Short mmCIF file of C-alpha atoms and ligand atoms in Angstrom, two decimals:
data_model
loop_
_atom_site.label_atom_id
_atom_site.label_comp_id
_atom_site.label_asym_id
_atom_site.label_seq_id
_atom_site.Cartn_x
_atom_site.Cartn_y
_atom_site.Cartn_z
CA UNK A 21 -18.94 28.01 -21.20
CA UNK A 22 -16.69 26.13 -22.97
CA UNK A 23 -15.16 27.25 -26.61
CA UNK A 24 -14.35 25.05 -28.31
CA UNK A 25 -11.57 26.79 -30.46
CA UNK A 26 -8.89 27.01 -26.72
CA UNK A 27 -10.74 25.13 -24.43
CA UNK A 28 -10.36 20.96 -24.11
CA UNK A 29 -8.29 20.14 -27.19
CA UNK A 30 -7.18 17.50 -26.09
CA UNK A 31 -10.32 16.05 -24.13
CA UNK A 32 -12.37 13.18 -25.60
CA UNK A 33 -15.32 12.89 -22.99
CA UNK A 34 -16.37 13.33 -19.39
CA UNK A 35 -18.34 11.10 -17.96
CA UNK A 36 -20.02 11.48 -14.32
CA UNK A 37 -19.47 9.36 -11.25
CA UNK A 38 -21.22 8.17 -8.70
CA UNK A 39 -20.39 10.93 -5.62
CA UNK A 40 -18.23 9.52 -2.42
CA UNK A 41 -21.07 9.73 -0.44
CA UNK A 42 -23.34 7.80 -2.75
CA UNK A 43 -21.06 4.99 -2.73
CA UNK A 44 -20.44 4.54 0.83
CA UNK A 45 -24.86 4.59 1.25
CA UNK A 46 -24.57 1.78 -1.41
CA UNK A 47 -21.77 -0.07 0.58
CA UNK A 48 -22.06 1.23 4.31
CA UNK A 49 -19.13 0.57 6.63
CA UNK A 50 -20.15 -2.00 8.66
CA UNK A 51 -19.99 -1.91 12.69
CA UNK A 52 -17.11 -4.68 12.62
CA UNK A 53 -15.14 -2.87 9.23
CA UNK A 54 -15.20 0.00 11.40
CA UNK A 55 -13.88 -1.87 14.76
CA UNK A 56 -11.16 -3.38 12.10
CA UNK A 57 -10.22 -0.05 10.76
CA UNK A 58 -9.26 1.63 13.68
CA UNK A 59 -7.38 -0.75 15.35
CA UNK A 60 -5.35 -1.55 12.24
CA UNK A 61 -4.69 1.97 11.68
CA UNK A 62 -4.11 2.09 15.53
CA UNK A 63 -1.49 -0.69 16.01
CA UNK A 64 0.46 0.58 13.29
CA UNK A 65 0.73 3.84 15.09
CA UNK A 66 1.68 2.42 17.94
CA UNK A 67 4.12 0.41 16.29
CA UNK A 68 5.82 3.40 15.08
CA UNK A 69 5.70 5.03 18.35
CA UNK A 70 7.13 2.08 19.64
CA UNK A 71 4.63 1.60 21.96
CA UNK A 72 4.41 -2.18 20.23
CA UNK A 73 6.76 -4.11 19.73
CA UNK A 74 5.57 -6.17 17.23
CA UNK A 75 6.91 -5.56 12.90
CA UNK A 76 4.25 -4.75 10.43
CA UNK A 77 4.26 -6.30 7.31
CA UNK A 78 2.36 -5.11 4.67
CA UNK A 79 2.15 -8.29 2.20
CA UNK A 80 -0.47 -9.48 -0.42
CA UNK A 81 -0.48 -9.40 -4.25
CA UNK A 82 1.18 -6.68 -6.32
CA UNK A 83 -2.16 -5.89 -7.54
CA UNK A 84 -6.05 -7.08 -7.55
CA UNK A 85 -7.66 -7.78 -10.59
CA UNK A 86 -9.84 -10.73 -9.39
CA UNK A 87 -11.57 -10.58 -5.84
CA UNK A 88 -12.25 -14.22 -5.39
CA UNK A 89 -8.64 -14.79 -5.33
CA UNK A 90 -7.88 -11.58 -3.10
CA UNK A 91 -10.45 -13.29 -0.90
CA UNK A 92 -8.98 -16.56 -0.89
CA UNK A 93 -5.43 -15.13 -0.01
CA UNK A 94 -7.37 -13.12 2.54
CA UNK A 95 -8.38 -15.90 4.25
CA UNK A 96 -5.04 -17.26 3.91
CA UNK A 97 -3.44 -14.24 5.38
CA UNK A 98 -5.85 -13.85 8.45
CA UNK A 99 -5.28 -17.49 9.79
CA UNK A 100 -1.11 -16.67 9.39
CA UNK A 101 -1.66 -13.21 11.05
CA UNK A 102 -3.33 -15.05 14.22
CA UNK A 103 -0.83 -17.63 14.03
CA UNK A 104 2.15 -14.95 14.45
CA UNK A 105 0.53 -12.17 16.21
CA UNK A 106 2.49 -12.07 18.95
CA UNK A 107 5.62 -11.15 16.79
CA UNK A 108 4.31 -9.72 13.50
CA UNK A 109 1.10 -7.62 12.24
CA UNK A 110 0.09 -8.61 9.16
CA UNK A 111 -1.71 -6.41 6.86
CA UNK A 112 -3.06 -6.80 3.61
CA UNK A 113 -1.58 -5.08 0.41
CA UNK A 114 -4.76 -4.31 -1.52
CA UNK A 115 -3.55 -2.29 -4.42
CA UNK A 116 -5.95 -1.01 -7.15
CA UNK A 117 -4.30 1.46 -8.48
CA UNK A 118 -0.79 1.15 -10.36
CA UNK A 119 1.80 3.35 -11.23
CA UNK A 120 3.14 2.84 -14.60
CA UNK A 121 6.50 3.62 -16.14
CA UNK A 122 4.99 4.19 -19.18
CA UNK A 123 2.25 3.05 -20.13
CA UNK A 124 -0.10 -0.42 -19.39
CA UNK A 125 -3.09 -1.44 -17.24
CA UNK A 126 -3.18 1.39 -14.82
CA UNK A 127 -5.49 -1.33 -12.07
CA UNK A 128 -8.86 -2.45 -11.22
CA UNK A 129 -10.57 1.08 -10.31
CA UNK A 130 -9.68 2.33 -14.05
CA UNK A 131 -10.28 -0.83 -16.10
CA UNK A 132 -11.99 -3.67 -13.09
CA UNK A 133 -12.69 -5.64 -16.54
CA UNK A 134 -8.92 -5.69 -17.89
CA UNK A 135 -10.40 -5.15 -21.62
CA UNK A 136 -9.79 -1.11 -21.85
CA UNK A 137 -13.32 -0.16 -21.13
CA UNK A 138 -12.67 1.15 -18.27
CA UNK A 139 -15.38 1.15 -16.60
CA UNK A 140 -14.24 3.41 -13.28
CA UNK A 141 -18.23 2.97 -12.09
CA UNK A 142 -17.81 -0.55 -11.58
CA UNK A 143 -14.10 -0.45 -10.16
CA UNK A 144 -15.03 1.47 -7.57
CA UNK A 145 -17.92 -0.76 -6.48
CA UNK A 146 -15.51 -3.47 -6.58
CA UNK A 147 -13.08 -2.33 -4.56
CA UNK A 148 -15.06 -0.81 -2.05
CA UNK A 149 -17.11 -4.44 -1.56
CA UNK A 150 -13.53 -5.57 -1.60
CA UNK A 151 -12.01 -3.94 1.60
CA UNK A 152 -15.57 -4.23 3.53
CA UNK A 153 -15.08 -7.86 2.63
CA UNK A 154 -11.39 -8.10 3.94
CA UNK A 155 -11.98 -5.49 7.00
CA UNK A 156 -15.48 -7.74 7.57
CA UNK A 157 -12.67 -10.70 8.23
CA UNK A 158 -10.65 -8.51 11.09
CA UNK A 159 -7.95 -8.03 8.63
CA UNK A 160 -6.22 -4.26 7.87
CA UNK A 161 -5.49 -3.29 4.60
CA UNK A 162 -3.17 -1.21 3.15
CA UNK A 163 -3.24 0.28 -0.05
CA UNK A 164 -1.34 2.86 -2.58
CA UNK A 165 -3.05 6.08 -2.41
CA UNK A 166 -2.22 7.21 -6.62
CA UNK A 167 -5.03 9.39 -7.79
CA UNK A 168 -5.96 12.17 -5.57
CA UNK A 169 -9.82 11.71 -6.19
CA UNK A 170 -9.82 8.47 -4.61
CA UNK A 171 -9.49 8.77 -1.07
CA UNK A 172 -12.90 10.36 -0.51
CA UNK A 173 -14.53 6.56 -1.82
CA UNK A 174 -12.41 4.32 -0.05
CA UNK A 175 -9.93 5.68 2.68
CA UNK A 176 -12.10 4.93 5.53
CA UNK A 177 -11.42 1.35 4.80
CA UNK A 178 -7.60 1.62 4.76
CA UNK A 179 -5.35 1.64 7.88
CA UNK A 180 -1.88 2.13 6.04
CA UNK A 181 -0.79 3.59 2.69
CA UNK A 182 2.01 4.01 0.44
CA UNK A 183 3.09 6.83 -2.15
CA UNK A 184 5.14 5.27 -4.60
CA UNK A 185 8.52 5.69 -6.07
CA UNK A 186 7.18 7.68 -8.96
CA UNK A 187 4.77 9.96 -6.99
CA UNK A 188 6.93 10.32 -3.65
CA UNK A 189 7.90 13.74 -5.48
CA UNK A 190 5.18 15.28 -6.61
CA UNK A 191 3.40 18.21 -4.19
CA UNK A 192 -0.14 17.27 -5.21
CA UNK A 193 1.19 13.09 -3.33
CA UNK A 194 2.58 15.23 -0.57
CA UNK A 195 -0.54 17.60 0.27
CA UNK A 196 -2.90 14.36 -0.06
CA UNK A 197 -1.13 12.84 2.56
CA UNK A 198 -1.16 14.90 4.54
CA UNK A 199 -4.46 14.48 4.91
CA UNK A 200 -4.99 10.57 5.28
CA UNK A 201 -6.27 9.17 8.35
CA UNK A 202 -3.64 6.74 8.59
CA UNK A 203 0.17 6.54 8.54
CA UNK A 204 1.85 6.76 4.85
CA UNK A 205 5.06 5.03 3.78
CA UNK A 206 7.09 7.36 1.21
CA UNK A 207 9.38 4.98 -1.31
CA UNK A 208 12.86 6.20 -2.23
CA UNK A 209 12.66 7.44 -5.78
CA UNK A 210 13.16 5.11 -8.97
CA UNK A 211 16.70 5.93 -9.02
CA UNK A 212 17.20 4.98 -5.46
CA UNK A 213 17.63 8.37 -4.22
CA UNK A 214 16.09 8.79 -0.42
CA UNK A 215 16.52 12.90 -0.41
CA UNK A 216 13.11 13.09 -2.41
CA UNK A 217 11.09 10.54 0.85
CA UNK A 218 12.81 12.27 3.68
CA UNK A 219 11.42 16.04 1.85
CA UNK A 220 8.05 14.07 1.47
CA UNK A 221 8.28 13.55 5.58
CA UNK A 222 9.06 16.67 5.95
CA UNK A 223 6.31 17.98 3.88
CA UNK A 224 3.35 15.72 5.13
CA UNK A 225 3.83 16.58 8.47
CA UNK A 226 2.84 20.44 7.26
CA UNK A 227 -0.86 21.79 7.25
CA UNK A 228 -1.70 21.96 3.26
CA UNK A 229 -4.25 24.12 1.31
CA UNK A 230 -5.30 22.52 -1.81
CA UNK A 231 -7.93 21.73 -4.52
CA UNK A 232 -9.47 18.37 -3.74
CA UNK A 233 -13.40 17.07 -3.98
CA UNK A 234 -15.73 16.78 -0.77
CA UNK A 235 -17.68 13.73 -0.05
CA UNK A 236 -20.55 15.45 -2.24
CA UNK A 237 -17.61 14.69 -5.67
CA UNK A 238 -17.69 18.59 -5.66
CA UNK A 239 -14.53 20.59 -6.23
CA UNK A 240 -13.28 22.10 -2.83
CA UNK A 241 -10.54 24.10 -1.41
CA UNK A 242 -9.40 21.71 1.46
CA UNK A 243 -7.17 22.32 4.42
CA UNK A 244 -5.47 19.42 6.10
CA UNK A 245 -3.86 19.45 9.48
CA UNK A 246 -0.79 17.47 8.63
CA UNK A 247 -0.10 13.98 9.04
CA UNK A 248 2.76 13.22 12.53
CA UNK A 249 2.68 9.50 10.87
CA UNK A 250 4.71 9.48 7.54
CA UNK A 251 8.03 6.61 7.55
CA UNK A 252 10.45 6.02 4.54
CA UNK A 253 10.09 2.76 2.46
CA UNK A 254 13.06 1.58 1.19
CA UNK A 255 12.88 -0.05 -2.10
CA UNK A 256 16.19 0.23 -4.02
CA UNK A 257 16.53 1.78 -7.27
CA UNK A 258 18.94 3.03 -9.98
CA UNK A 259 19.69 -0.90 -9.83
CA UNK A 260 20.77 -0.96 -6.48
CA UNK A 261 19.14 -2.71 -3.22
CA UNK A 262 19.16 -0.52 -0.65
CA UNK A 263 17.87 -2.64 2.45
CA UNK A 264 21.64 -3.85 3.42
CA UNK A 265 22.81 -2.38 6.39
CA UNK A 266 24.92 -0.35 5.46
CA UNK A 267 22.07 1.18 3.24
CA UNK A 268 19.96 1.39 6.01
CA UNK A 269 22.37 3.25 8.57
CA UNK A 270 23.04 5.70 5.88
CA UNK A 271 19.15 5.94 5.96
CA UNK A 272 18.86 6.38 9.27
CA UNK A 273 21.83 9.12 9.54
CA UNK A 274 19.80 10.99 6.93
CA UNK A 275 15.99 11.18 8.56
CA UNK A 276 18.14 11.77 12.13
CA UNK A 277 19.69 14.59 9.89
CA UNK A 278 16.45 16.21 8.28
CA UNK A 279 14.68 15.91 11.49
CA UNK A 280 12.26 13.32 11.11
CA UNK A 281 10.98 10.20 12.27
CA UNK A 282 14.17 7.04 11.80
CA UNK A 283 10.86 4.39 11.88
CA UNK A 284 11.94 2.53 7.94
CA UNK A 285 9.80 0.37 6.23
CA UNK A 286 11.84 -1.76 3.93
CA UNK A 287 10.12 -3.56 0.66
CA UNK A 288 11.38 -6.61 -0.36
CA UNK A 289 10.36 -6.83 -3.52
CA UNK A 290 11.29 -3.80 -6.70
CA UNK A 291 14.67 -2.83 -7.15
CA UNK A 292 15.67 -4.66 -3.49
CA UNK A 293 15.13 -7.95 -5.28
CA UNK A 294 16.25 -6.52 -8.42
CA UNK A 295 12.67 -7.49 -9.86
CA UNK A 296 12.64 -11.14 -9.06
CA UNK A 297 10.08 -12.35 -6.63
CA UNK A 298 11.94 -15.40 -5.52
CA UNK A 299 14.82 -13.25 -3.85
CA UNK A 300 12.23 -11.63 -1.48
CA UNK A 301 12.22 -14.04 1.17
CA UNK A 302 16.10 -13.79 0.94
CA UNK A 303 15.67 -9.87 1.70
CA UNK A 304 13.31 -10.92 4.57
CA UNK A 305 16.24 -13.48 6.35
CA UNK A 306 18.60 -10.36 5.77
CA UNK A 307 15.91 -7.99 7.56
CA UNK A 308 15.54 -10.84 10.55
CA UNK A 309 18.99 -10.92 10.82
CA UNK A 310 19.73 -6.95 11.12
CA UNK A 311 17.00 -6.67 13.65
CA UNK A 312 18.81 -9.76 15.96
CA UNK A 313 21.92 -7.74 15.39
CA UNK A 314 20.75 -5.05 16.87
CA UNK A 315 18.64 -2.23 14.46
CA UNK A 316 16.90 -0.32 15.83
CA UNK A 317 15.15 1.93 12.74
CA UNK A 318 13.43 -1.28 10.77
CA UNK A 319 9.34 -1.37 11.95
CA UNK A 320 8.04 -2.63 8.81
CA UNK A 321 8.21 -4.89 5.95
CA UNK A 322 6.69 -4.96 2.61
CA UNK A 323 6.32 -8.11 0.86
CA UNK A 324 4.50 -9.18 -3.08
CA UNK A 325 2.93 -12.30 -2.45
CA UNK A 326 -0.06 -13.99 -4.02
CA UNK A 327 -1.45 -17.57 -4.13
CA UNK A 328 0.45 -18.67 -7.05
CA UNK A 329 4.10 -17.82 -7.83
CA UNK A 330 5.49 -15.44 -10.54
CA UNK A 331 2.97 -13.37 -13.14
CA UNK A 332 1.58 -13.46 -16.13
CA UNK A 333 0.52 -11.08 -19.43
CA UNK A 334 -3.25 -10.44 -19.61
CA UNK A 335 -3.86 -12.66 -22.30
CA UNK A 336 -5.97 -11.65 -25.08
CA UNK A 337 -9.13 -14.33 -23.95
CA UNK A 338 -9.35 -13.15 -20.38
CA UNK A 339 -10.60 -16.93 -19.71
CA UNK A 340 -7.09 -17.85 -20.01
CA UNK A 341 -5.96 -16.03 -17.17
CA UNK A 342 -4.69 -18.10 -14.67
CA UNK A 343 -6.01 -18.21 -11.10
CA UNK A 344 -4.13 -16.37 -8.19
CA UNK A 345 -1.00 -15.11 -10.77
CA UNK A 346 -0.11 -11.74 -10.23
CA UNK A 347 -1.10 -9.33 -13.90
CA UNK A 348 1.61 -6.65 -12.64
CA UNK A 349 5.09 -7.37 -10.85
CA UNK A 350 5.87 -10.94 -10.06
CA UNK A 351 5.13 -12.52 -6.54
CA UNK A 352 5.96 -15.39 -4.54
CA UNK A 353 3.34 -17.94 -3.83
CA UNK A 354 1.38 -18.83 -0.67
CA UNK A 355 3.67 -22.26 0.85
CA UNK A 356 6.85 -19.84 0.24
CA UNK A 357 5.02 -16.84 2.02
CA UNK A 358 4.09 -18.97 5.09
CA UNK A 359 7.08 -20.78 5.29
CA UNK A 360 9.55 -16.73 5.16
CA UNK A 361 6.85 -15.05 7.61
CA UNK A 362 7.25 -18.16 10.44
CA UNK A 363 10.31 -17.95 10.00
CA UNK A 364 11.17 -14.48 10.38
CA UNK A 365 8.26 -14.54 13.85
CA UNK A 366 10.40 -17.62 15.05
CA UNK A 367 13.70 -15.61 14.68
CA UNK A 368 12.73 -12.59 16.23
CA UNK A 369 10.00 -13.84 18.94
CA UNK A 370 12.05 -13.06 21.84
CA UNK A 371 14.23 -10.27 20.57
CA UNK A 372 11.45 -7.92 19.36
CA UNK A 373 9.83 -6.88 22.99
CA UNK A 374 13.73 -6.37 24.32
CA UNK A 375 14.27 -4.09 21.52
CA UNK A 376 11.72 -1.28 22.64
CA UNK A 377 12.40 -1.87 26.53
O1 E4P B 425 4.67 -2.53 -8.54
C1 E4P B 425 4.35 -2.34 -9.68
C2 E4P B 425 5.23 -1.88 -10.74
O2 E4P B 425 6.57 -2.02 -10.38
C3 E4P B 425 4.95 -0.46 -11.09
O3 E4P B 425 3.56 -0.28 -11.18
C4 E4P B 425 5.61 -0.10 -12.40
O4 E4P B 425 5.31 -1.04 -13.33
P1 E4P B 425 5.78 -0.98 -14.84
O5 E4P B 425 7.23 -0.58 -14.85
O6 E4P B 425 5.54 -2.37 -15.31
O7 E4P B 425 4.90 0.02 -15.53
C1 PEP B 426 4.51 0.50 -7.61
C2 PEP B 426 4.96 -0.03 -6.50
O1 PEP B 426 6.14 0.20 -5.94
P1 PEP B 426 7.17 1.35 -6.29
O2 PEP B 426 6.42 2.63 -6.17
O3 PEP B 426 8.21 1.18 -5.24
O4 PEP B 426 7.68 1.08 -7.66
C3 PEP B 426 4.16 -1.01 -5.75
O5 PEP B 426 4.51 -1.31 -4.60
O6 PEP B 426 3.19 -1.48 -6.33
#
C-alpha cells in the first residue's frame, strides 16, 4: 500500500515492461547468434589466458542511435575482421546505454527515438533485433553493461563488456559483474585513478548476493558465482593519458601488486586522446609499438569509430541528422579505421604468436 503522504515523493509514474523472457520469445536467439556468441565470448577468454595470441579490439561507434548505419559499419567491420584475423579479433562496440556527466541523452534503450519520449518498450526491441542482426553476421559484440536491469534482455547476445569510468566504483557495477557470462573490462576512474579498477577485479572475482530481477522481470535475491574474467581498461583521466609506457608498467606493477590478472585493455579514445578522435589512431601506433618492444600486459584495444568522422548535436528536426556521425563522443571514420587496424595487424603479424610462446 502506498501512502501517499512518505511514500514516492518524488515519483512521477511507473510504467510496465515487457518481462526478459517475453522479449527473447519475440526475438529468439537464433542457432547461428548462438554459435557467434560463444565463440566470441570464447576467444576473448582465451585471449586473456593467453591461450591466443591474437589482440582484441573492441571498436565501433561511441553509441547507436540509428541501426541501419550500425549495420552498415557492421558489415564494414566483419569483412576487416576476416581480413586481419590472423593477428587481431575484432569485435563490435554496440553501446546503448551512456553514462552521462551530468545530464543529456542517456542512449537508445531509454529514448530509441532521440525526442525525450523515451520509449524504453521500443529500445529494447531495437537493440535486441540489433545484436541478433550483428551476431546473425558472425560478428561479437561488446557492449557497456550501465543499468543493472538490463542484462536479463540482452546479455546472451554479448561476448565482452565494459563498466565505465563513472560506474567502475559503485558495488551494485561490481556485484552485476560478477555475474556476466562474459569477461568485463573495468575503466580507470574519471580522474585517472586505477586503485578504484584493480578493487573492481578484486571484487568481481567474489561470489555476490544481491537484489536483481529473474528472467520473469520479478524482483529476486540473486547469487552469482564470481566472474575469473575481469581486465583493467585504461582510459586516462584527470587530463592525463595513461596508455604510455611508463603508465602502463606502473599499471602492471599495481594488478601484480593487488593480486590480479596484468591482462590491460587500453582505450584509445577519452581522456587517452584527450577527447579528440583524430589522435586515436596515434594511440594505436604507440600501442603497436610497445607490444614490438616487448609488453607483455596489453591484450586489448578499444577504439570509437563510425562511418563518418567527428559528431554532431541532435538537432532539433531529427531529419537533419546526418548519416553515420556519432550523437555522443566524437569518432574517426571508416577509410581512417581500416587504414590504423592494417596497420597495426601488419606491424605485429609476426611478433604476436612469439610473444605467448
Ligand atoms: O563515451 C561517452 C562519454 O564520454 C560519456 O558518456 C560521458 O559523456 P558526457 O560527458 O558528454 O556526458
Ligand atoms: C563512457 C565511456 O567511456 P568511459 O566510461 O571511459 O568514460 C564509453 O566508452 O562510452
Amino acid at each position: 500500500m502506498t501512502d501517499k503522504q512518505v511514500d514516492d515523493l518524488n515519483i512521477a509514474s511507473q510504467e510496465l515492461l515487457i518481462t526478459p523472457n517475453a522479449l527473447k520469445e519475440e526475438l529468439p536467439l537464433s542457432e547461428n547468434a548462438r554459435k557467434t556468441v560463444i565463440e566470441g565470448r570464447e576467444t576473448i577468454r582465451n585471449i586473456l589466458d593467453r591461450k591466443d595470441h591474437r589482440l582484441f579490439v573492441v571498436i565501433g561507434p561511441c553509441s547507436i542511435h540509428d541501426t541501419k548505419a550500425a549495420m552498415d559499419y557492421a558489415q564494414k567491420l566483419k569483412a576487416l575482421a576476416e581480413e586481419v584475423k590472423d593477428t587481431i579479433y575484432l569485435v563490435l562496440r554496440v553501446y546503448f546505454e551512456k553514462p552521462r556527466t551530468t545530464t543529456g541523452w542517456k542512449g537508445l534503450i531509454n529514448d530509441p527515438y532521440m525526442n525525450d519520449s523515451f520509449k524504453v518498450q521500443d529500445g529494447l526491441h531495437i537493440a535486441r533485433q540489433l545484436l541478433l542482426d550483428v551476431a546473425e553476421l558472425g560478428l561479437p559484440a561488446a557492449t557497456e553493461a550501465l543499468d543493472p536491469t538490463t542484462p536479463q534482455y540482452l546479455q546472451d547476445l554479448i561476448s565482452w563488456n565494459a563498466i565505465g569510468a563513472r560506474t567502475t566504483e559503485s558495488q551494485t557495477h561490481r556485484e552485476m559483474s560478477s555475474g556476466l557470462s562474459s569477461p568485463v573490462g573495468f575503466k580507470n576512474g574519471t580522474d585517472g585513478s586505477l586503485d578504484v579498477a584493480v578493487n573492481a577485479m578484486l571484487s568481481v572475482q567474489s561470489p555476490h548476493r544481491f537484489l536483481g530481477i529473474d528472467p520473469e522481470g520479478r524482483v529476486a535475491l540473486t547469487t552469482t558465482k564470481g566472474n575469473q574474467y575481469g581486465h583493467v581498461v585504461l582510459r586516462g583521466g584527470g587530463g592525463k593519458p595513461n596508455y604510455d609506457s611508463v603508465s602502463v608498467a606502473l599499471a602492471e606493477k599495481a594488478l601484480e601488486k593487488a593480486g590480479v590478472s596484468t591482462n590491460i585493455m587500453v582505450d584509445c579514445s577519452h581522456a587517452n586522446s584527450n577527447k579528440d578522435p583524430g589522435l586515436q589512431p596515434l594511440v594505436m601506433e604507440n600501442i603497436a609499438n610497445q607490444i614490438l618492444e616487448g609488453n607483455q600486459s596489453i591484450v586489448g584495444l578499444m577504439v570509437e569509430s563510425h562511418l563518418k568522422f567527428g559528431n554532431q548535436k541532435i538537432p532539433a528536426n531529427l531529419d537533419d541528422l546526418e548519416y553515420g556521425v556519432s550523437i555522443t563522443d566524437g569518432c574517426i571514420a571508416w577509410d581512417t579505421t581500416e587504414q590504423a587496424i592494417r596497420s597495426m595487424a601488419d606491424k605485429l603479424r609476426d611478433v604476436l604468436p612469439k610473444r605467448n610462446a
